């Protein structure tokens, strides 16, 4: 299916380049004016990326062309195709010959993604060539300036490298030729046509799916998702094109071409999932999944917020510190293992601060690309870079003004960004990119880490001055294994929340009686988050059993990690271990002694099963 629309036949191409490459491509535009609209953004690296993203958001580009580090940078981040300028052997030889006419000592500096054949150059007489590669702009600068003292008479490289040579007063030859740029534009025009046809077909498929009225997704022969509608996205977490269906639904859907399954739980809702094979002629090309979900209940729409739940003295002391430190203007540093509740603790600090009525803004420092750090946190002014949003954009720090700014995983922040954050903490103001005016900040700063920041400082990975700026008030959040008295109140709290979420009628005391003896002997490496997730699995699974006694006997199968002797798991768990071994014997009998099938059914490895049986045999020999 193809739409033949004349207005869409012209390719919209954008060159992301700088300086000399931009001028070369600009001179070729008249040759292609009948087939393409070619625009040029003269920028590099982070500014180039921001400009390109803005162009994509406006829908004003079909394909990008670029070279060297810019091309590598853009390829990995943009949803639109990026065609990289290839260095031909003839370009390399021609550039080196031109450089040899200038000097017998030549530096060739190219991006590491630009693969060329160097062997031919070894046969050129009367010339000394040093070849180096770089990854980033800083890398290129460092390499270039470190080699300047070697007295190269000529430099061969990309447009960016030629600019560095020009600034240093060294003769240069650009590696790219007009012929290569011409081939680049021709290739881009062809690929732009293919890309537009694919988008039109995909848009039509999406249009049909959007009007089905039912959550629907389509997979190919390999059972990878190729199309879906908004209703399916609401029900299936992490749904995207290319994802395998067994990562979204039960893997047993792979075993049949046509089926209907009732009572499938998706996004807290019971669903009916139907699967039909899709054939063209006699060839199987894919499958169509249709999902009908029960309506959302009022309980799900109005869930209560998660809160800190505890009865232990250690958590009581920690929360007192959160309240006391929160009332001060100083920064608060939270330390604790993953899953120990650092963001909830940060919200406690926020509630205790004078900014409690203001916004609470949280970021994960590990998730912000370093090249977008300034634009995301500081914002940018109107006209800060090519195609910047009209009127500029406020950053996250300004959004947190008169409130609290929480920085999780602060230890993952790269060193250059640490220096910029330090300036904000010192000056209590932020200047948007491209602006001459600063914005005063009234912000309560809270940071969190799951590493010892002082060790990071000693290792040269974290700035000492930033450490002392953040470490005004420190609160250590204890792990769950350090406060076992909190396991019961947390278990009861999550049972009530999950019962309301899934509309389950469960006897809280009876369920706790079955679970707590197991929970109290486990080490909880994932802390409170792991406890909540495991409880959710067990409670949903409990509906498969007629009574709590049957459910209690099945716990080793439903949550084998509790019995695998993991961190803090213990080695002597008394009647719990005995129940587990009874379940193993029952399953072995069910599968006629087949250990492989029994291990798969129990959800444990064959090695673990073998170890459990050896323990049972040893107990029998000892008369236990």
Coordinates of C-alpha atoms in Angstrom, one line a residue:
X1 CA 0.0 0.0 0.0
X2 CA 1.5 3.3 -1.1
X3 CA 0.1 6.8 -1.1
X4 CA 1.1 8.7 -4.3
X5 CA 1.0 12.3 -3.0
X6 CA 2.9 14.8 -5.1
X7 CA 3.4 17.2 -2.3
X8 CA 5.3 14.6 -0.3
X9 CA 7.6 13.5 -3.2
X10 CA 10.2 16.1 -2.4
X11 CA 12.8 15.1 0.3
X12 CA 13.3 17.5 3.2
X13 CA 17.0 17.1 4.1
X14 CA 18.9 18.9 6.8
X15 CA 22.7 19.0 7.1
X16 CA 24.0 19.2 10.6
X17 CA 27.6 20.5 10.1
X18 CA 29.8 23.3 10.8
X19 CA 32.0 25.8 9.0
X20 CA 33.7 24.4 5.9
X21 CA 31.5 21.4 5.4
X22 CA 28.4 23.6 5.6
X23 CA 29.8 25.9 2.9
X24 CA 30.7 22.9 0.6
X25 CA 27.2 21.4 0.9
X26 CA 25.6 24.9 0.4
X27 CA 27.4 25.2 -2.9
X28 CA 25.7 22.0 -4.1
X29 CA 22.1 23.0 -3.2
X30 CA 21.2 24.4 -6.7
X31 CA 22.0 20.9 -8.2
X32 CA 19.3 19.3 -6.2
X33 CA 16.6 21.9 -6.0
X34 CA 14.3 19.9 -8.2
X35 CA 14.3 16.9 -5.9
X36 CA 14.9 18.2 -2.4
X37 CA 14.6 21.1 0.0
X38 CA 18.0 21.2 1.7
X39 CA 18.5 23.3 4.9
X40 CA 21.7 23.7 7.0
X41 CA 22.2 23.9 10.7
X42 CA 25.7 25.2 11.4
X43 CA 26.2 23.7 14.9
X44 CA 28.1 20.9 16.7
X45 CA 27.5 18.4 19.4
X46 CA 24.9 19.4 22.1
X47 CA 23.7 22.5 20.3
X48 CA 23.3 20.4 17.1
X49 CA 21.3 17.8 18.9
X50 CA 18.9 20.3 20.4
X51 CA 18.4 22.0 17.1
X52 CA 17.8 18.7 15.4
X53 CA 15.3 17.6 18.0
X54 CA 13.4 20.8 17.6
X55 CA 13.2 20.3 13.8
X56 CA 11.9 16.7 14.3
X57 CA 9.2 17.9 16.8
X58 CA 8.0 20.4 14.2
X59 CA 7.8 17.7 11.6
X60 CA 9.9 19.7 9.2
X61 CA 12.6 17.1 8.2
X62 CA 12.6 13.7 6.6
X63 CA 16.3 12.9 7.0
X64 CA 19.5 14.3 8.4
X65 CA 22.9 14.2 6.8
X66 CA 26.1 14.8 8.8
X67 CA 29.7 13.8 9.2
X68 CA 32.2 12.6 11.8
X69 CA 31.4 13.1 15.4
X70 CA 28.2 15.0 14.7
X71 CA 26.8 12.0 12.7
X72 CA 27.8 9.6 15.4
X73 CA 26.3 11.8 18.0
X74 CA 23.0 12.2 16.2
X75 CA 22.6 8.6 15.0
X76 CA 22.2 7.3 18.5
X77 CA 19.7 9.9 19.7
X78 CA 17.3 10.9 16.9
X79 CA 14.1 9.1 15.8
X80 CA 14.7 10.2 12.2
X81 CA 17.3 8.6 9.9
X82 CA 20.8 10.1 9.9
X83 CA 23.0 9.5 6.9
X84 CA 26.7 9.8 7.6
X85 CA 29.2 11.1 5.0
X86 CA 31.6 8.3 4.1
X87 CA 35.3 8.9 3.5
X88 CA 36.2 7.4 0.2
X89 CA 39.7 6.1 -0.5
X90 CA 40.1 8.6 -3.3
X91 CA 39.3 11.4 -0.8
X92 CA 41.9 10.2 1.6
X93 CA 44.6 9.8 -1.1
X94 CA 43.8 13.2 -2.6
X95 CA 43.8 14.9 0.7
X96 CA 47.2 13.4 1.7
X97 CA 48.7 14.3 -1.6
X98 CA 47.6 17.9 -1.2
X99 CA 49.0 17.9 2.3
X100 CA 52.3 16.4 1.1
X101 CA 52.7 19.4 -1.3
X102 CA 52.6 21.6 1.8
X103 CA 54.8 19.5 4.2
X104 CA 56.4 16.1 4.5
X105 CA 55.1 15.8 8.2
X106 CA 51.3 15.3 8.3
X107 CA 48.8 14.7 11.1
X108 CA 45.5 12.9 10.1
X109 CA 42.9 13.3 12.9
X110 CA 39.5 11.7 12.3
X111 CA 36.5 10.5 14.3
X112 CA 36.8 6.9 15.4
X113 CA 33.6 6.0 13.5
X114 CA 35.2 7.0 10.2
X115 CA 36.8 3.8 9.0
X116 CA 39.4 4.2 6.3
X117 CA 42.1 1.9 4.7
X118 CA 45.4 3.2 6.0
X119 CA 47.6 0.6 4.2
X120 CA 47.8 2.5 0.9
X121 CA 49.4 5.5 2.7
X122 CA 52.3 3.4 3.8
X123 CA 53.5 3.2 0.2
X124 CA 53.6 7.0 -0.3
X125 CA 57.3 8.1 -0.4
X126 CA 58.8 11.1 1.2
X127 CA 56.1 11.7 3.9
X128 CA 55.8 11.1 7.6
X129 CA 52.1 10.5 8.6
X130 CA 50.7 10.3 12.2
X131 CA 47.1 9.1 12.3
X132 CA 44.9 9.6 15.4
X133 CA 41.2 9.2 16.2
X134 CA 38.9 11.0 18.6
X135 CA 35.4 10.5 20.1
X136 CA 34.2 13.9 21.5
X137 CA 35.0 17.5 20.9
X138 CA 37.1 17.7 24.1
X139 CA 38.9 14.6 23.0
X140 CA 39.7 16.1 19.6
X141 CA 40.9 19.3 21.3
X142 CA 43.1 17.5 23.8
X143 CA 44.7 15.2 21.1
X144 CA 45.3 18.1 18.7
X145 CA 46.9 20.4 21.2
X146 CA 49.0 17.6 22.7
X147 CA 50.5 16.8 19.3
X148 CA 51.0 20.4 18.1
X149 CA 54.5 20.5 19.7
X150 CA 55.6 17.7 17.3
X151 CA 55.8 20.3 14.5
X152 CA 53.3 19.0 11.9
X153 CA 53.4 21.1 8.7
X154 CA 49.9 20.1 7.6
X155 CA 46.7 18.7 9.1
X156 CA 44.1 16.5 7.4
X157 CA 40.8 16.0 9.0
X158 CA 37.1 16.9 9.3
X159 CA 35.7 20.4 9.2
X160 CA 36.0 20.7 13.0
X161 CA 39.7 19.6 12.9
X162 CA 40.4 22.0 10.1
X163 CA 38.9 24.8 12.3
X164 CA 41.3 23.8 15.1
X165 CA 44.3 23.9 12.7
X166 CA 43.2 27.2 11.3
X167 CA 43.0 28.7 14.8
X168 CA 46.5 27.3 15.5
X169 CA 47.9 28.8 12.2
X170 CA 48.7 25.3 10.8
X171 CA 47.9 24.6 7.1
X172 CA 45.1 22.1 6.6
X173 CA 43.3 20.0 4.1
X174 CA 39.7 18.9 4.6
X175 CA 39.1 15.2 4.1
X176 CA 35.7 15.6 2.5
X177 CA 35.3 16.4 -1.2
X178 CA 32.5 17.9 -3.3
X179 CA 32.1 14.5 -5.0
X180 CA 31.5 12.7 -1.7
X181 CA 29.1 15.4 -0.5
X182 CA 27.2 15.0 -3.8
X183 CA 26.9 11.3 -3.3
X184 CA 25.7 11.9 0.3
X185 CA 22.8 14.1 -0.9
X186 CA 21.8 11.6 -3.6
X187 CA 21.7 8.8 -1.0
X188 CA 19.8 10.9 1.4
X189 CA 17.1 11.7 -1.2
X190 CA 16.6 8.0 -1.9
X191 CA 16.5 7.0 1.7
X192 CA 14.1 9.9 2.5
X193 CA 11.6 8.5 0.0
X194 CA 11.8 5.1 1.5
X195 CA 11.4 6.5 5.0
X196 CA 8.4 8.5 4.0
X197 CA 6.7 5.5 2.4
X198 CA 7.3 3.5 5.5
X199 CA 5.9 6.3 7.7
X200 CA 2.7 6.6 5.5
X201 CA 2.1 2.8 5.7
X202 CA 2.7 2.8 9.5
X203 CA 0.4 5.8 10.0
X204 CA -2.3 4.1 8.0
X205 CA -1.9 0.9 10.2
X206 CA -2.0 3.1 13.3
X207 CA -5.1 4.8 12.0
X208 CA -6.9 1.5 11.6
X209 CA -5.8 0.3 15.0
X210 CA -6.9 3.5 16.7
X211 CA -10.4 3.1 15.3
X212 CA -10.9 -0.5 16.4
X213 CA -12.3 0.4 19.8
X214 CA -10.4 -2.4 21.4
X215 CA -6.9 -2.7 22.7
X216 CA -5.0 -4.2 19.8
X217 CA -1.5 -5.0 18.8
X218 CA 0.1 -6.7 15.8
X219 CA 3.3 -8.9 15.8
X220 CA 5.4 -10.2 12.9
X221 CA 6.4 -13.9 12.4
X222 CA 9.1 -13.5 15.1
X223 CA 6.4 -12.3 17.5
X224 CA 7.8 -8.8 17.7
X225 CA 5.4 -5.9 18.0
X226 CA 5.1 -3.9 14.8
X227 CA 2.0 -1.8 15.6
X228 CA -0.4 -1.1 18.5
X229 CA -3.0 1.5 19.6
X230 CA -3.3 3.7 22.6
X231 CA -5.7 1.3 24.4
X232 CA -3.0 -1.4 24.3
X233 CA -0.3 1.1 25.5
X234 CA -2.5 1.8 28.6
X235 CA -2.7 -1.9 29.5
X236 CA 0.9 -3.1 28.7
X237 CA 3.9 -1.6 30.4
X238 CA 7.0 -1.0 28.3
X239 CA 5.1 -1.5 25.1
X240 CA 7.1 -0.4 22.0
X241 CA 7.8 -1.6 18.5
X242 CA 10.3 -4.4 18.2
X243 CA 9.5 -5.8 21.7
X244 CA 8.9 -9.6 21.9
X245 CA 5.4 -10.6 22.9
X246 CA 6.6 -12.9 25.6
X247 CA 8.1 -9.8 27.4
X248 CA 4.5 -8.4 27.6
X249 CA 2.3 -11.4 28.0
X250 CA 2.6 -15.0 29.3
X251 CA 5.2 -16.9 27.2
X252 CA 2.6 -19.6 26.6
X253 CA 1.0 -17.3 24.0
X254 CA 4.0 -18.3 21.8
X255 CA 2.8 -21.9 21.6
X256 CA -0.4 -21.4 19.7
X257 CA -1.6 -19.4 16.7
X258 CA -5.3 -19.0 17.6
X259 CA -6.4 -18.8 21.3
X260 CA -8.5 -16.9 23.8
X261 CA -7.3 -16.6 27.4
X262 CA -9.5 -15.3 30.3
X263 CA -8.5 -13.7 33.5
X264 CA -5.2 -12.3 32.4
X265 CA -4.0 -9.5 34.8
X266 CA -2.6 -6.5 32.9
X267 CA -1.9 -3.2 34.6
X268 CA -4.0 -4.2 37.7
X269 CA -7.0 -5.1 35.4
X270 CA -8.5 -8.4 34.6
X271 CA -8.5 -8.9 30.8
X272 CA -9.6 -11.3 28.1
X273 CA -6.8 -11.8 25.5
X274 CA -7.5 -13.2 22.0
X275 CA -4.8 -14.1 19.4
X276 CA -5.4 -14.8 15.7
X277 CA -2.9 -15.7 13.0
X278 CA -2.5 -13.4 10.1
X279 CA -1.7 -15.0 6.7
X280 CA -1.1 -13.6 3.3
X281 CA -1.9 -16.3 0.8
X282 CA -0.4 -19.5 2.3
X283 CA 2.3 -17.6 4.2
X284 CA 2.2 -16.8 7.9
X285 CA 3.2 -13.1 8.3
X286 CA 2.2 -12.4 11.9
X287 CA -0.5 -12.3 14.6
X288 CA -3.2 -10.0 15.9
X289 CA -3.8 -9.7 19.6
X290 CA -7.0 -8.1 20.9
X291 CA -7.5 -7.3 24.6
X292 CA -10.7 -6.5 26.4
X293 CA -10.3 -5.1 29.9
X294 CA -12.6 -4.8 32.8
X295 CA -13.5 -1.2 33.6
X296 CA -11.3 0.7 36.0
X297 CA -12.6 0.7 39.6
X298 CA -12.9 3.7 41.8
X299 CA -10.3 2.3 44.2
X300 CA -7.7 2.3 41.4
X301 CA -8.5 5.8 40.5
X302 CA -8.0 7.1 44.0
X303 CA -5.0 5.2 45.4
X304 CA -3.6 6.6 48.6
X305 CA 0.0 7.9 48.4
X306 CA 2.9 5.7 49.6
X307 CA 4.3 6.7 53.0
X308 CA 7.1 5.8 55.3
X309 CA 5.9 3.0 57.6
X310 CA 8.0 1.8 60.6
X311 CA 8.1 1.0 64.2
X312 CA 11.8 0.5 64.7
X313 CA 13.9 2.8 66.8
X314 CA 16.4 3.3 63.9
X315 CA 13.8 4.6 61.5
X316 CA 12.3 6.7 64.2
X317 CA 15.6 8.4 64.7
X318 CA 16.1 8.8 60.9
X319 CA 12.7 10.4 60.5
X320 CA 13.4 12.8 63.4
X321 CA 16.5 13.9 61.6
X322 CA 14.6 14.3 58.4
X323 CA 12.1 16.7 60.2
X324 CA 14.9 18.6 62.0
X325 CA 17.2 19.0 59.0
X326 CA 14.2 19.7 56.7
X327 CA 13.4 22.8 58.7
X328 CA 16.8 24.2 58.1
X329 CA 17.9 26.1 54.9
X330 CA 20.9 23.7 54.4
X331 CA 21.2 20.9 51.9
X332 CA 20.4 17.3 53.0
X333 CA 22.3 14.3 51.8
X334 CA 20.4 10.9 52.1
X335 CA 22.4 7.7 52.1
X336 CA 21.0 4.3 51.8
X337 CA 20.8 1.1 49.7
X338 CA 18.7 0.8 46.6
X339 CA 15.0 0.4 47.5
X340 CA 15.4 1.8 51.1
X341 CA 13.0 4.7 50.4
X342 CA 15.3 7.6 49.7
X343 CA 12.7 9.5 47.6
X344 CA 10.0 9.0 50.3
X345 CA 12.6 10.4 52.8
X346 CA 13.2 13.4 50.5
X347 CA 9.5 14.1 50.5
X348 CA 9.6 14.0 54.3
X349 CA 12.3 16.7 54.2
X350 CA 10.1 18.7 51.8
X351 CA 7.1 18.5 54.1
X352 CA 9.3 19.7 57.1
X353 CA 10.8 22.7 55.1
X354 CA 9.5 26.2 54.9
X355 CA 8.9 25.4 51.2
X356 CA 6.4 22.7 52.0
X357 CA 3.7 24.4 49.9
X358 CA 5.9 24.7 46.9
X359 CA 6.7 22.1 44.2
X360 CA 8.7 18.9 44.8
X361 CA 10.9 18.2 41.7
X362 CA 12.9 14.9 41.5
X363 CA 15.5 13.9 39.0
X364 CA 17.7 10.9 38.5
X365 CA 21.1 12.2 37.8
X366 CA 22.1 8.9 36.0
X367 CA 19.2 9.4 33.5
X368 CA 20.0 12.9 32.2
X369 CA 22.3 12.8 29.1
X370 CA 25.4 14.9 29.9
X371 CA 25.0 16.9 26.7
X372 CA 21.5 18.0 27.8
X373 CA 22.3 18.7 31.4
X374 CA 22.4 22.5 31.1
X375 CA 19.3 22.8 28.9
X376 CA 17.3 20.4 31.2
X377 CA 18.3 21.9 34.6
X378 CA 19.0 25.5 33.7
X379 CA 16.6 26.0 30.8
X380 CA 17.5 28.2 27.8
X381 CA 16.6 31.7 26.5
X382 CA 14.9 32.6 23.3
X383 CA 17.4 32.2 20.5
X384 CA 20.0 30.4 22.6
X385 CA 20.7 28.1 19.7
X386 CA 19.4 27.5 16.2
X387 CA 15.7 26.5 16.2
X388 CA 15.4 26.9 19.9
X389 CA 11.8 27.1 21.1
X390 CA 10.4 30.6 20.7
X391 CA 10.3 32.3 24.1
X392 CA 12.8 29.8 25.6
X393 CA 12.2 27.1 28.1
X394 CA 12.4 27.0 31.9
X395 CA 14.7 24.4 33.5
X396 CA 13.9 22.0 36.2
X397 CA 15.7 24.1 38.8
X398 CA 13.5 27.1 38.1
X399 CA 10.5 24.8 38.2
X400 CA 11.5 23.8 41.7
X401 CA 11.7 27.4 42.9
X402 CA 10.1 28.0 46.3
X403 CA 10.0 24.2 46.7
X404 CA 12.4 21.3 46.9
X405 CA 14.8 19.9 44.3
X406 CA 15.7 16.2 44.9
X407 CA 18.7 14.7 43.0
X408 CA 18.8 10.9 43.2
X409 CA 22.0 9.0 42.4
X410 CA 24.1 12.2 42.7
X411 CA 27.2 10.1 42.6
X412 CA 26.6 9.3 38.9
X413 CA 26.9 13.0 37.8
X414 CA 29.9 13.5 35.5
X415 CA 32.6 15.8 36.7
X416 CA 31.8 18.8 34.3
X417 CA 28.2 18.8 35.5
X418 CA 29.3 18.6 39.1
X419 CA 31.1 21.9 38.6
X420 CA 28.0 23.5 37.2
X421 CA 25.8 22.2 40.0
X422 CA 28.4 23.5 42.6
X423 CA 28.0 27.0 41.2
X424 CA 24.2 26.8 41.5
X425 CA 24.5 25.7 45.2
X426 CA 27.0 28.4 46.0
X427 CA 25.3 31.3 44.2
X428 CA 21.7 30.2 44.8
X429 CA 20.8 31.4 41.3
X430 CA 20.6 29.9 37.8
X431 CA 21.3 31.4 34.4
X432 CA 19.4 29.8 31.5
X433 CA 21.6 28.9 28.5
X434 CA 22.0 31.9 26.2
X435 CA 20.6 34.4 28.7
X436 CA 22.4 37.4 30.3
X437 CA 20.1 37.4 33.4
X438 CA 20.2 35.0 36.3
X439 CA 17.1 33.7 38.2
X440 CA 17.3 33.8 42.0
X441 CA 16.5 30.4 43.6
X442 CA 14.7 29.7 46.8
X443 CA 15.1 26.0 46.8
X444 CA 15.6 23.3 49.4
X445 CA 18.3 20.9 48.0
X446 CA 18.2 17.2 48.8
X447 CA 20.6 14.7 47.3
X448 CA 20.7 10.9 47.6
X449 CA 23.3 8.3 46.8
X450 CA 23.8 4.6 47.3
X451 CA 27.6 4.8 47.4
X452 CA 29.9 6.3 50.0
X453 CA 30.5 9.8 48.5
X454 CA 33.7 10.2 50.5
X455 CA 35.1 7.1 48.8
X456 CA 34.1 8.6 45.4
X457 CA 36.0 11.8 46.4
X458 CA 39.1 9.8 47.3
X459 CA 38.8 7.9 44.0
X460 CA 38.7 11.2 42.0
X461 CA 35.2 10.6 40.8
X462 CA 33.4 13.3 42.8
X463 CA 34.4 16.9 43.6
X464 CA 35.5 17.4 47.2
X465 CA 34.0 20.9 47.3
X466 CA 30.7 19.7 46.0
X467 CA 30.7 16.9 48.6
X468 CA 31.1 19.4 51.4
X469 CA 28.4 21.6 50.0
X470 CA 25.9 18.8 49.8
X471 CA 27.0 17.1 53.1
X472 CA 25.7 19.8 55.4
X473 CA 23.1 17.5 56.9
X474 CA 23.4 13.7 56.4
X475 CA 20.7 11.1 57.1
X476 CA 21.6 7.4 56.8
X477 CA 18.5 5.3 56.0
X478 CA 18.9 1.8 57.4
X479 CA 18.4 -1.2 55.2
X480 CA 15.4 -3.4 55.9
X481 CA 17.6 -6.2 57.3
X482 CA 18.9 -3.7 59.9
X483 CA 15.4 -3.0 61.1
X484 CA 13.5 -6.4 61.1
X485 CA 10.9 -5.1 63.5
X486 CA 9.6 -3.0 60.6
X487 CA 8.9 -6.0 58.4
X488 CA 5.5 -6.8 60.0
X489 CA 4.0 -3.2 59.8
X490 CA 5.3 -2.9 56.3
X491 CA 3.8 -6.2 55.3
X492 CA 0.4 -5.3 56.8
X493 CA 0.5 -1.9 55.1
X494 CA 1.2 -3.3 51.7
X495 CA -1.4 -6.1 52.2
X496 CA -4.0 -3.4 52.8
X497 CA -2.9 -1.3 49.8
X498 CA -2.7 -4.3 47.4
X499 CA -6.0 -5.7 48.6
X500 CA -7.6 -2.4 47.7
X501 CA -5.8 -2.2 44.4
X502 CA -6.8 -5.7 43.3
X503 CA -10.2 -5.6 45.1
X504 CA -9.2 -8.8 47.0
X505 CA -10.9 -10.0 50.2
X506 CA -8.0 -11.4 52.2
X507 CA -7.7 -12.1 55.9
X508 CA -4.7 -9.9 56.8
X509 CA -3.9 -11.8 60.1
X510 CA -4.0 -15.2 58.4
X511 CA -1.9 -14.1 55.5
X512 CA 0.7 -12.5 57.8
X513 CA 0.8 -15.7 59.9
X514 CA 1.8 -17.6 56.7
X515 CA 4.3 -15.0 55.4
X516 CA 6.0 -13.4 58.3
X517 CA 8.0 -16.4 59.5
X518 CA 9.5 -16.6 56.0
X519 CA 10.0 -12.8 55.7
X520 CA 11.7 -12.5 59.0
X521 CA 14.4 -15.0 58.0
X522 CA 15.2 -13.3 54.7
X523 CA 17.9 -10.7 54.1
X524 CA 15.9 -8.4 51.7
X525 CA 18.8 -7.2 49.4
X526 CA 16.3 -5.1 47.5
X527 CA 14.9 -3.6 50.8
X528 CA 11.3 -2.2 51.0
X529 CA 10.9 -2.0 47.3
X530 CA 11.6 -5.8 47.0
X531 CA 9.2 -6.5 49.9
X532 CA 6.4 -4.6 48.1
X533 CA 7.0 -6.3 44.7
X534 CA 7.3 -9.8 46.2
X535 CA 4.1 -9.3 48.2
X536 CA 2.3 -8.2 45.1
X537 CA 3.4 -11.4 43.3
X538 CA 2.3 -13.6 46.3
X539 CA -1.0 -12.0 46.8
X540 CA -2.1 -12.2 43.2
X541 CA -0.8 -15.8 43.1
X542 CA -2.8 -16.7 46.3
X543 CA -6.1 -16.5 44.3
X544 CA -5.0 -19.8 42.6
X545 CA -5.3 -21.7 45.8
X546 CA -8.5 -22.9 47.7
X547 CA -7.2 -21.9 51.1
X548 CA -4.3 -20.3 52.9
X549 CA -2.8 -23.6 54.0
X550 CA -2.4 -24.7 50.3
X551 CA -1.0 -21.2 49.6
X552 CA 1.5 -21.4 52.5
X553 CA 2.7 -24.8 51.2
X554 CA 3.3 -23.3 47.7
X555 CA 5.4 -20.3 48.9
X556 CA 8.7 -22.0 48.1
X557 CA 7.5 -22.4 44.5
X558 CA 6.0 -18.9 44.2
X559 CA 9.0 -17.1 45.8
X560 CA 12.1 -19.5 45.6
X561 CA 14.4 -16.6 46.3
X562 CA 13.3 -16.6 49.9
X563 CA 14.7 -20.1 50.3
X564 CA 17.8 -20.0 48.2
X565 CA 20.1 -19.1 51.0
X566 CA 20.7 -15.6 49.6
X567 CA 21.8 -12.6 51.6
X568 CA 20.6 -13.0 55.1
X569 CA 18.5 -16.0 54.1
X570 CA 19.9 -18.1 56.9
X571 CA 20.7 -21.8 56.9
X572 CA 18.4 -23.1 59.6
X573 CA 14.8 -22.2 59.0
X574 CA 13.2 -25.1 60.8
X575 CA 9.7 -26.0 59.8
X576 CA 9.8 -23.6 56.8
X577 CA 12.6 -25.6 55.3
X578 CA 10.7 -28.8 56.0
X579 CA 7.6 -27.4 54.2
X580 CA 9.8 -26.5 51.3
X581 CA 11.2 -30.0 51.1
X582 CA 7.7 -31.5 51.4
X583 CA 6.7 -29.4 48.4
X584 CA 9.7 -30.6 46.4
X585 CA 8.9 -34.2 47.1
X586 CA 5.3 -33.7 46.1
X587 CA 6.3 -32.1 42.8
X588 CA 8.9 -34.8 42.1
X589 CA 6.2 -37.4 42.6
X590 CA 3.9 -35.4 40.2
X591 CA 6.5 -35.5 37.5
X592 CA 7.5 -39.2 38.1
X593 CA 10.9 -38.3 39.5
X594 CA 11.9 -36.1 36.5
X595 CA 14.2 -33.5 38.2
X596 CA 14.4 -31.2 35.1
X597 CA 10.6 -30.8 34.9
X598 CA 10.3 -30.5 38.7
X599 CA 12.9 -27.8 38.9
X600 CA 11.2 -25.8 36.1
X601 CA 7.8 -26.2 37.8
X602 CA 9.2 -25.0 41.1
X603 CA 11.0 -22.1 39.5
X604 CA 14.5 -23.1 40.8
X605 CA 17.6 -24.3 39.0
X606 CA 18.4 -28.0 38.8
X607 CA 21.5 -27.3 41.0
X608 CA 19.3 -25.8 43.7
X609 CA 17.0 -28.8 43.5
X610 CA 19.9 -31.2 43.8
X611 CA 21.2 -29.3 46.8
X612 CA 17.8 -29.4 48.5
X613 CA 17.5 -33.1 48.0
X614 CA 21.0 -33.7 49.4
X615 CA 20.0 -31.7 52.5
X616 CA 16.9 -33.9 52.8
X617 CA 18.9 -37.1 52.5
X618 CA 21.4 -35.8 55.1
X619 CA 18.5 -35.0 57.5
X620 CA 17.1 -38.5 57.1
X621 CA 20.5 -40.1 57.8
X622 CA 20.8 -38.0 61.0
X623 CA 17.2 -39.0 62.0
X624 CA 16.0 -35.3 61.6

